[in-house]
Short mmCIF file of C-alpha atoms and ligand atoms in Angstrom, two decimals:
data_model
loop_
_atom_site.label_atom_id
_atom_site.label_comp_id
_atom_site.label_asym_id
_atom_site.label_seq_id
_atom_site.Cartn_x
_atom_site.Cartn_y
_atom_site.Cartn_z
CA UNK X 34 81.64 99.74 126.39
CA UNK X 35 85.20 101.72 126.86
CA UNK X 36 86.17 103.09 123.84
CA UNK X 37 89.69 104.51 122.82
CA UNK X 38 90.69 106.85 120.34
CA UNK X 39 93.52 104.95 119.78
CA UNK X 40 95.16 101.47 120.39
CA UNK X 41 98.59 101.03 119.86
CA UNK X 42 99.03 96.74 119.24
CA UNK X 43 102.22 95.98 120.24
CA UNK X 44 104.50 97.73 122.73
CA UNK X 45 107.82 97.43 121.64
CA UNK X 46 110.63 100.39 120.61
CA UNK X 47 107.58 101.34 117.53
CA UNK X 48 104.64 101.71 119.87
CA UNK X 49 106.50 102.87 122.93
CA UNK X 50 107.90 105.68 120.05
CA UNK X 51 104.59 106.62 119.29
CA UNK X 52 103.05 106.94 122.60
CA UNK X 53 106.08 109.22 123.56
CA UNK X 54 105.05 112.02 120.39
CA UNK X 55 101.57 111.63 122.16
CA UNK X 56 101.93 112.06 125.87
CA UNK X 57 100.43 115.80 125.88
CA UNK X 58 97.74 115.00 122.78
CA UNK X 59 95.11 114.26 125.04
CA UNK X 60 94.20 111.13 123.48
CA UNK X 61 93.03 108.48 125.26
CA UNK X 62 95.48 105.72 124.18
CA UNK X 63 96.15 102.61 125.07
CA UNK X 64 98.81 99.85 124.16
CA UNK X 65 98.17 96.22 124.28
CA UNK X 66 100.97 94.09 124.20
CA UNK X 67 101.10 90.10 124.35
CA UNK X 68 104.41 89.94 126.51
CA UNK X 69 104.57 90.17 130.20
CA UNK X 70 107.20 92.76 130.07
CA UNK X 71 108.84 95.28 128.29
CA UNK X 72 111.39 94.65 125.91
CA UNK X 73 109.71 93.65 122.27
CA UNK X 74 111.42 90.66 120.27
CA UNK X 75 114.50 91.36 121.98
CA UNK X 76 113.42 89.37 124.74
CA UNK X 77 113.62 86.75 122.35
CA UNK X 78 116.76 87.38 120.69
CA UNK X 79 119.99 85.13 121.84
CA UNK X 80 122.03 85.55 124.80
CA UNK X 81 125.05 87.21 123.69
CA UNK X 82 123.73 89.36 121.05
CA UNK X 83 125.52 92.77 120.55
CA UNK X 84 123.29 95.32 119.07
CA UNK X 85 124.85 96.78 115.64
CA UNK X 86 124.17 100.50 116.59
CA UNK X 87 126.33 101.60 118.83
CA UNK X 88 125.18 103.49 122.28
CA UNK X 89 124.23 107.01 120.85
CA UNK X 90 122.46 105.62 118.05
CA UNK X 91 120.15 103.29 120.32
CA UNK X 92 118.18 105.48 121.91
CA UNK X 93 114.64 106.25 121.32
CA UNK X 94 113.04 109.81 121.39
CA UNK X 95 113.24 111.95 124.24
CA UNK X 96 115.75 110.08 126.16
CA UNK X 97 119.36 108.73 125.96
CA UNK X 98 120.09 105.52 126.19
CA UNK X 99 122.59 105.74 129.86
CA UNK X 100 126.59 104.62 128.89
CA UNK X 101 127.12 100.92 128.28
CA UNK X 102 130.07 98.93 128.85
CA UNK X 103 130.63 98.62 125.80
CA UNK X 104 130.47 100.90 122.72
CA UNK X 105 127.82 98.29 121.35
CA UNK X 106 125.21 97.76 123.75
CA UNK X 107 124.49 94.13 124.67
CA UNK X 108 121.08 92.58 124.46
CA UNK X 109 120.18 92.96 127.83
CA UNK X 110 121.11 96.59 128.50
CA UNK X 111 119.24 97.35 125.69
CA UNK X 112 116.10 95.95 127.16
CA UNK X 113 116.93 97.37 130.56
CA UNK X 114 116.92 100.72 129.00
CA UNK X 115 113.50 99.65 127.13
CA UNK X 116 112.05 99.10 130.65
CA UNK X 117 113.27 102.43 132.24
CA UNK X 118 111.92 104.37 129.13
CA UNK X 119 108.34 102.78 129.56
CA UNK X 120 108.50 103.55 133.19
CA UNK X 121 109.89 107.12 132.84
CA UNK X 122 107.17 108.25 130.52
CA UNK X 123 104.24 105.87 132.32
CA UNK X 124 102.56 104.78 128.82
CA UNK X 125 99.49 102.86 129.41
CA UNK X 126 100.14 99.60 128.50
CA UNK X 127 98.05 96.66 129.10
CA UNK X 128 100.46 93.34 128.98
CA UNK X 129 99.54 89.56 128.26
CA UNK X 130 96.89 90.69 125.49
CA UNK X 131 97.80 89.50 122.43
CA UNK X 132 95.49 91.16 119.38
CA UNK X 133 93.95 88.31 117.85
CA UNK X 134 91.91 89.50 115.25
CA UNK X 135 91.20 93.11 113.96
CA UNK X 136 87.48 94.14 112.43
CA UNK X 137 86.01 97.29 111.79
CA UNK X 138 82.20 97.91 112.50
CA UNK X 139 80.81 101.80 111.83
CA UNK X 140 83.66 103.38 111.94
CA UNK X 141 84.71 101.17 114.90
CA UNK X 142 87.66 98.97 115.61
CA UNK X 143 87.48 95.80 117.60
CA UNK X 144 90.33 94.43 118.79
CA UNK X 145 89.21 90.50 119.96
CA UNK X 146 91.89 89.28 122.39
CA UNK X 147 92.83 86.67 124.96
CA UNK X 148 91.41 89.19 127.66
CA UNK X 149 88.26 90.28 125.84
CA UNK X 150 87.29 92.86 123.63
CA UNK X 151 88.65 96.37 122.89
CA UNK X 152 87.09 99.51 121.06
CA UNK X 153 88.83 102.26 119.12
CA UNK X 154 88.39 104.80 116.72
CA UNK X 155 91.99 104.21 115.35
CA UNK X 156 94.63 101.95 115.38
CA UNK X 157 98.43 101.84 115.06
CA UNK X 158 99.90 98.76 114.47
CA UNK X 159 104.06 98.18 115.79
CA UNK X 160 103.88 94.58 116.02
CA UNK X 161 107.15 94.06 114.62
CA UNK X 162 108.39 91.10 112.59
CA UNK X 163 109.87 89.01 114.89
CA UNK X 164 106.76 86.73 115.36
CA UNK X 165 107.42 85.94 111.42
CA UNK X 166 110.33 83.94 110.47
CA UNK X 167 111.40 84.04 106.86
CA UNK X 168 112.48 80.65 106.06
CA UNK X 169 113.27 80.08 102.43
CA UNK X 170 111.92 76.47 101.23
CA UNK X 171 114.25 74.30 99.72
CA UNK X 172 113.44 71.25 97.88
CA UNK X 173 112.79 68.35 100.52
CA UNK X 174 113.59 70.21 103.49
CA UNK X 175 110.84 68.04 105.61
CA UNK X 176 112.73 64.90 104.69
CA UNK X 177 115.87 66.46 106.52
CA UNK X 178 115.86 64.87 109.82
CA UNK X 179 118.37 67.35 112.02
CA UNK X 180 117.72 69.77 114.28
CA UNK X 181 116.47 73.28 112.27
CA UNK X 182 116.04 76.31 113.83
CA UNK X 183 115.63 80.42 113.29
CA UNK X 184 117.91 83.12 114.55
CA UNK X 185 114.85 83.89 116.49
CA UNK X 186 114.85 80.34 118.35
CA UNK X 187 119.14 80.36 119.00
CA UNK X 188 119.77 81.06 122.27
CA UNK X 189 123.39 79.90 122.65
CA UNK X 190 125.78 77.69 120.86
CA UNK X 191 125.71 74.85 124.08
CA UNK X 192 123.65 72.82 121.66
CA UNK X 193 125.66 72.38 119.03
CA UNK X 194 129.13 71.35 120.65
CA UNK X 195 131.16 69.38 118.37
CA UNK X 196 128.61 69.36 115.31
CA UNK X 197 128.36 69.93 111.97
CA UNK X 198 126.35 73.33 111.79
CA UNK X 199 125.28 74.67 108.66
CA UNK X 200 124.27 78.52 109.09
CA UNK X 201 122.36 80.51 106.79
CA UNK X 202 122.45 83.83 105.97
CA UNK X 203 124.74 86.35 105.35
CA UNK X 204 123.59 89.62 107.36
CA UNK X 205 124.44 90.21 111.32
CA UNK X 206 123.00 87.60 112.91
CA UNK X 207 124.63 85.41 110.33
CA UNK X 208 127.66 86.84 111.41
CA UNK X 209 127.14 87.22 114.70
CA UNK X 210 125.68 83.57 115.32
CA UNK X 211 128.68 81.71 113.43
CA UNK X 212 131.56 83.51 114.92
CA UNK X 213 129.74 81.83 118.31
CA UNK X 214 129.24 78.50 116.77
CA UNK X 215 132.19 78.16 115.26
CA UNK X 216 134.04 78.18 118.59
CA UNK X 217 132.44 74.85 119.53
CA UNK X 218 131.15 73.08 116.26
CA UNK X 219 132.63 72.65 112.74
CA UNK X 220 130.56 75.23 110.50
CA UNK X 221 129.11 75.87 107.09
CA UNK X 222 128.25 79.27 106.00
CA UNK X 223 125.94 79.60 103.34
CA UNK X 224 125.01 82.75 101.70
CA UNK X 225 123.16 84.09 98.24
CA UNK X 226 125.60 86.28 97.24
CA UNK X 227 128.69 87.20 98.79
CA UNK X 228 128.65 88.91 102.35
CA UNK X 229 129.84 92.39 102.70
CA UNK X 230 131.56 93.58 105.83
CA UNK X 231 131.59 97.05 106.81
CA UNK X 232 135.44 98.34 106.12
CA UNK X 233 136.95 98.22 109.59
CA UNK X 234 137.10 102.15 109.72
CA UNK X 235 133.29 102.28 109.16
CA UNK X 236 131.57 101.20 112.06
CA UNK X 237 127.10 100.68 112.90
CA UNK X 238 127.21 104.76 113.35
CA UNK X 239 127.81 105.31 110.34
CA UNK X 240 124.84 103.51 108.88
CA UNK X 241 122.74 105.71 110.49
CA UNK X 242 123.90 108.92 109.16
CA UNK X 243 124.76 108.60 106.11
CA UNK X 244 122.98 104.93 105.07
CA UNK X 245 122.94 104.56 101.61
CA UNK X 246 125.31 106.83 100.39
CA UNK X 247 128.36 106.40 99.20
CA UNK X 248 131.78 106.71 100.57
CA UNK X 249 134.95 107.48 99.79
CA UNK X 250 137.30 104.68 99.70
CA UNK X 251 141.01 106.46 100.40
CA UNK X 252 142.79 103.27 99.90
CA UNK X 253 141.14 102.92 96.01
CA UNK X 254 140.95 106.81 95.74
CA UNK X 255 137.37 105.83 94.53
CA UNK X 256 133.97 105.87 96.02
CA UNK X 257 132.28 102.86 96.89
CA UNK X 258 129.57 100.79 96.12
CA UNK X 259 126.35 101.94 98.34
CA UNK X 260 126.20 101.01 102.37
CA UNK X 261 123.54 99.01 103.69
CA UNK X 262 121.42 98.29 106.53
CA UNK X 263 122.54 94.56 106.03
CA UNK X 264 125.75 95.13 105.70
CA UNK X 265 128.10 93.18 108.35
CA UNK X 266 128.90 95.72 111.44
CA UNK X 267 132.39 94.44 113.08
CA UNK X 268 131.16 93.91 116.42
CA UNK X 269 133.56 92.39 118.69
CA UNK X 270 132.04 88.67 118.00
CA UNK X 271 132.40 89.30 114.35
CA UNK X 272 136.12 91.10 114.53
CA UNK X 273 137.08 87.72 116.73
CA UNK X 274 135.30 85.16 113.69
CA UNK X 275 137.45 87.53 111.45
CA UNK X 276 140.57 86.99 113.42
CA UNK X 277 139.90 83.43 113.42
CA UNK X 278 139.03 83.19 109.84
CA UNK X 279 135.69 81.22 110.47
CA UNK X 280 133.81 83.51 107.51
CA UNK X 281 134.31 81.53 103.93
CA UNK X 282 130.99 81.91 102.82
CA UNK X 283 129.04 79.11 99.83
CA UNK X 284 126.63 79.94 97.42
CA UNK X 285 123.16 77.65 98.54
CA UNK X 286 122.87 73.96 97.51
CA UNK X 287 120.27 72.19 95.53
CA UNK X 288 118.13 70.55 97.96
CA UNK X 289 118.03 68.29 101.31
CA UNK X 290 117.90 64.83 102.14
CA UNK X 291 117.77 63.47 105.19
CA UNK X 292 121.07 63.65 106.75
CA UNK X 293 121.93 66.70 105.36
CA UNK X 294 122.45 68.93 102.04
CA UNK X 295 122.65 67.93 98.39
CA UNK X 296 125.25 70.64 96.90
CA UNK X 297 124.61 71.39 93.12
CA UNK X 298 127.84 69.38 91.78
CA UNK X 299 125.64 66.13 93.04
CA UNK X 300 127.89 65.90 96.36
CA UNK X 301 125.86 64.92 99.56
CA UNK X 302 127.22 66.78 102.91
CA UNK X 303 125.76 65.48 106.23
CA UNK X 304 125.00 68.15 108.85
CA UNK X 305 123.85 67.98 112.20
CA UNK X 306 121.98 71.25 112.48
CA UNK X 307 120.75 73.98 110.37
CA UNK X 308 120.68 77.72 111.45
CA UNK X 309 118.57 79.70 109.35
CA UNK X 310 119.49 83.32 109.57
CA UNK X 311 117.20 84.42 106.92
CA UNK X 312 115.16 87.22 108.74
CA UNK X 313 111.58 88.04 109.11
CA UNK X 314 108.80 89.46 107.46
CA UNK X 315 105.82 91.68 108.77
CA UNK X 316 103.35 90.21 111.25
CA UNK X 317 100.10 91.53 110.26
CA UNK X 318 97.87 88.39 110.64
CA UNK X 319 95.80 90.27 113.36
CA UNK X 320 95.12 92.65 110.32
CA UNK X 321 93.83 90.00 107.72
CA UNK X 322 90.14 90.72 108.32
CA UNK X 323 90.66 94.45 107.46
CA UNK X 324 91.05 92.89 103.95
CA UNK X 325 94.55 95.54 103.92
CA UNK X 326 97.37 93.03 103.68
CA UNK X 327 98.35 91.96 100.33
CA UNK X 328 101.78 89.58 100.57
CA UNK X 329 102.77 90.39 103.65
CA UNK X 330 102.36 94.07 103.28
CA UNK X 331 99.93 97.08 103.30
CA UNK X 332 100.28 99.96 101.08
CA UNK X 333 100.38 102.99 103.21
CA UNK X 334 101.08 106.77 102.27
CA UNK X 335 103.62 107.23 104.60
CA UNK X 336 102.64 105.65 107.76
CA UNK X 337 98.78 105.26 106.89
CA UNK X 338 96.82 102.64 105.43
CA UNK X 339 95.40 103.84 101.81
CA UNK X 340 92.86 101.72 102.14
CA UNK X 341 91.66 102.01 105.63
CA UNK X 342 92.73 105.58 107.05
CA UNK X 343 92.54 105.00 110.69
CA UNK X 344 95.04 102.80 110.97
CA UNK X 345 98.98 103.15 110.61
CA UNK X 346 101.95 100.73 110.73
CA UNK X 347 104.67 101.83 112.45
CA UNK X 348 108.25 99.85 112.71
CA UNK X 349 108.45 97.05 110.50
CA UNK X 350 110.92 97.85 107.96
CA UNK X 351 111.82 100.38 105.43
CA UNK X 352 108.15 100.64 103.51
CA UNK X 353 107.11 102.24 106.67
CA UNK X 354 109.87 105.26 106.93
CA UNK X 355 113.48 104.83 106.38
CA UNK X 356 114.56 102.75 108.73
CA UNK X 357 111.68 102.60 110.84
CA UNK X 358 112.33 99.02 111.76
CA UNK X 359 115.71 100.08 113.60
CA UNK X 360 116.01 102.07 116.72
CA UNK X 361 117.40 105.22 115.87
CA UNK X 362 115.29 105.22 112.20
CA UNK X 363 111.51 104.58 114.17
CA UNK X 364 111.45 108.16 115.80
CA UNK X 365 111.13 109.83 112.50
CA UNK X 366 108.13 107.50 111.58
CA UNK X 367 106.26 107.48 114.90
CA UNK X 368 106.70 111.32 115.42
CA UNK X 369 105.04 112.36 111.70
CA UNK X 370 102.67 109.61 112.40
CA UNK X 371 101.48 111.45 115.79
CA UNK X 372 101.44 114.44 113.92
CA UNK X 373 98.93 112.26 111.44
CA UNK X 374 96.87 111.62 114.58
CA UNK X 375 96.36 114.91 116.31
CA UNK X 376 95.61 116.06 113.09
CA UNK X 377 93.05 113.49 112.28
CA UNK X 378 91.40 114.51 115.65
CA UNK X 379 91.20 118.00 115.53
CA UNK X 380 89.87 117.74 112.60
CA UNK X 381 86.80 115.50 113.82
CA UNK X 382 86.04 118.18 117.00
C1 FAD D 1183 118.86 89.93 115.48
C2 FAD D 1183 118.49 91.35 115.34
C3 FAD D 1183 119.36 92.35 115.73
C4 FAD D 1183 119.01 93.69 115.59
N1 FAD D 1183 119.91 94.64 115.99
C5 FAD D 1183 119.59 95.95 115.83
C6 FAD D 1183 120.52 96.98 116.23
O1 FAD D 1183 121.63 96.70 116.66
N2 FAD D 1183 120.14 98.27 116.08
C7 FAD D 1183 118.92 98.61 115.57
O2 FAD D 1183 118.63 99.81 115.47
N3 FAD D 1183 118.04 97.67 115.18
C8 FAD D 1183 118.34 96.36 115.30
N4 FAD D 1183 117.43 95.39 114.91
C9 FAD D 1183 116.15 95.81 114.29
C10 FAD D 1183 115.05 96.32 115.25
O3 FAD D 1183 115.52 97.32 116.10
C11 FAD D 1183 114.34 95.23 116.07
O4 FAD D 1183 113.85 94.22 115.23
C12 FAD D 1183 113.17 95.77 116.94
O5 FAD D 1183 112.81 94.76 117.82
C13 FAD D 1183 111.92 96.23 116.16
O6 FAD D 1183 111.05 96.86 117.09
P1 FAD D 1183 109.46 96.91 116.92
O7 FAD D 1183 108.91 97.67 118.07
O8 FAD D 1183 109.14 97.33 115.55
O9 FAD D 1183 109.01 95.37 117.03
P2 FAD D 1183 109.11 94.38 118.28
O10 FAD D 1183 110.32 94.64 119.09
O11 FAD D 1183 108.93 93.02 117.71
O12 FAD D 1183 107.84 94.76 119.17
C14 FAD D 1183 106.54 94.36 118.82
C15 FAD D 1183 105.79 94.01 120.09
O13 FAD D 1183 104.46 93.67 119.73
C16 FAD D 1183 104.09 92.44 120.34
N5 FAD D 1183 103.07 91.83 119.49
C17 FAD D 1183 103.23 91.27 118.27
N6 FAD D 1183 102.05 90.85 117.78
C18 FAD D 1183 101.11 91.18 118.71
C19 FAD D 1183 99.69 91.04 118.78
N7 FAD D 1183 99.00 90.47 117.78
N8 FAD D 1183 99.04 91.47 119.89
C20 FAD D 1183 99.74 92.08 120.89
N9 FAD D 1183 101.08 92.25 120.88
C21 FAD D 1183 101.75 91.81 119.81
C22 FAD D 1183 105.39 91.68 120.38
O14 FAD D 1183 105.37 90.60 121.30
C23 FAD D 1183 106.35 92.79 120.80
O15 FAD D 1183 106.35 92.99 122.18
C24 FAD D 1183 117.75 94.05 115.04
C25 FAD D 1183 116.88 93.04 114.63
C26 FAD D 1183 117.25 91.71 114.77
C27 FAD D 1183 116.29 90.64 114.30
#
């Protein structure tokens, strides 16, 4: 029986970052990954999607992401440049195994898959979020009888030609998704609170080096409210639903029925379609046995699992690192969590 001192489950941008802080540890590592190729959940994102980092701030450790066409990359040169990182730095990754369930026997971690059973004496777990919807439930939503899908399921707006699309969701790929319906289809946007566009002088850079702080507004001589990660980057598809004017956002309505939406005055809309644009949460089913997820989370210290100290989440969202669940933000995670690992082995020699 093979056993690892590490598995890495999943092999998207968060495990590929942590393999790269390891390649001279000397750990025998291993990543398991269910896809047959590199490229995460965005090989599952839609067709025309333009990341909201630009370029310089899409690269992972160790390596620049080459020039794109454009100062945004587009989905597919990002996952080109995936591929040629995992190549470059030859991390051993074993594709079409997808983690199943997770146990823990004498200090020992089973990993039960579709292609058998794998040891280790620790675990780090980058299996993103994209394999977990968020749909908010509104009343009688399985009485609605028109098509309803995720972000995560949109490839294209084909689908939807002359419809009535409601979309929902007022971050990027709310954005991002409308201005591209909107061109073929008669749309609905439908938001919790009001959306907030970065100012046309701010662009996805800028998120990344000074998120959360404020800035100073010349035009009010005041600074403004805090940026966001979810705040609206003007990619070109969102500058040309601007320039169009397709972005009047609604508060939500009450409920369904089965053509369509009940609004709160009482008034019944009919919709074809309904694009939820709502995000994701953690996938950490695989994890459930470990008795270490509580709603969708696990309470680390930093990267590591209180609870159960050989294992560590990297990616996933903020919880796990400032923004460890974007591209630029993950390096900073997986490198200290590296450091976690060395340290834990040196420690046992
Ligand atoms: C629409 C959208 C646009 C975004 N745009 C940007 C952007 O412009 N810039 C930016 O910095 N960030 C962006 N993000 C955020 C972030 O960069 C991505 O979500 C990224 O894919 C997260 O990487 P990850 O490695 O954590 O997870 P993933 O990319 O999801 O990788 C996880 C891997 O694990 C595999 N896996 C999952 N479960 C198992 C299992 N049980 N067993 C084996 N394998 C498993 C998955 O198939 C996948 O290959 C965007 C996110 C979304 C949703």
């Amino acid at each position: 029986m093979k056993i690892y001192d590490l598995i890495i489950i999943g092999g998207g941008q968060a495990g590929l970052s942590v393999a790269y802080f390891l390649r001279r540890s000397g750990l025998d590592y291993l990543i398991l990954d269910d896809q047959d190729e590199a490229g995460g959940a965005w090989l599952h994102y839609w067709d025309s999607l333009k990341l909201f980092s630009p370029t310089d701030y899409s690269s992972l450790s160790g390596w620049q992401m080459p020039e794109t066409k454009e100062e945004y990359p587009l989905r597919d040169e990002f996952i080109a440049y995936l591929k040629a990182y995992e190549a470059r730095y030859e991390f051993a990754v074993q594709r079409n195994t997808l983690v199943h369930r997770v146990t823990k026997d004498n200090a020992l971690f089973k990993m039960a898959t579709n292609n058998g059973n794998f040891y280790a004496k620790t675990v780090v777990s980058a299996t993103g979020t994209a394999k977990n919807p968020y749909l908010p439930s509104y009343p009688n939503q399985s009485t609605y009888q028109g098509v309803q899908l995720h972000a995560v399921e949109y490839r294209n707006a084909d689908l939807f030609k002359d419809q009535k699309v409601m979309i929902i969701g007022g971050g990027n790929s709310g954005a991002q998704i409308l201005s591209e319906v909107s061109k073929i289809a008669k749309t609905t946007w439908v938001t919790l609170d009001p959306p907030q566009f970065l100012p046309e002088n701010i662009d996805g850079r800028y998120l990344f080096y000074q998120a959360n702080s404020s800035f100073f507004d010349a035009t009010t001589d005041s600074f403004n409210r805090q940026v966001s990660l979810s705040d609206i980057v003007r990619v070109e598809s969102v500058r040309d639903g601007l320039e169009r004017d397709v972005y009047h956002a609604v508060r939500p309505f009450a409920s369904f029925y089965k053509e369509g939406v009940v609004w709160k005055n009482g008034d019944r809309e009919i919709f074809d379609a309904v694009i939820w644009c709502t995000g994701f949460k953690p996938n950490l089913q695989h994890l459930e046995a470990l008795e270490v997820v509580e709603n969708n989370h696990i309470a680390t210290k930093a990267t590591r699992s209180i609870k159960e100290p050989q294992l560590w989440l990297v990616g996933y969202g903020s919880w796990t690192g400032f923004a460890s669940g974007t591209i630029y933000g993950v390096g900073k995670t997986a490198r200290s969590t590296a450091r976690e690992l060395k340290a834990h082995f040196k420690k046992r020699l």
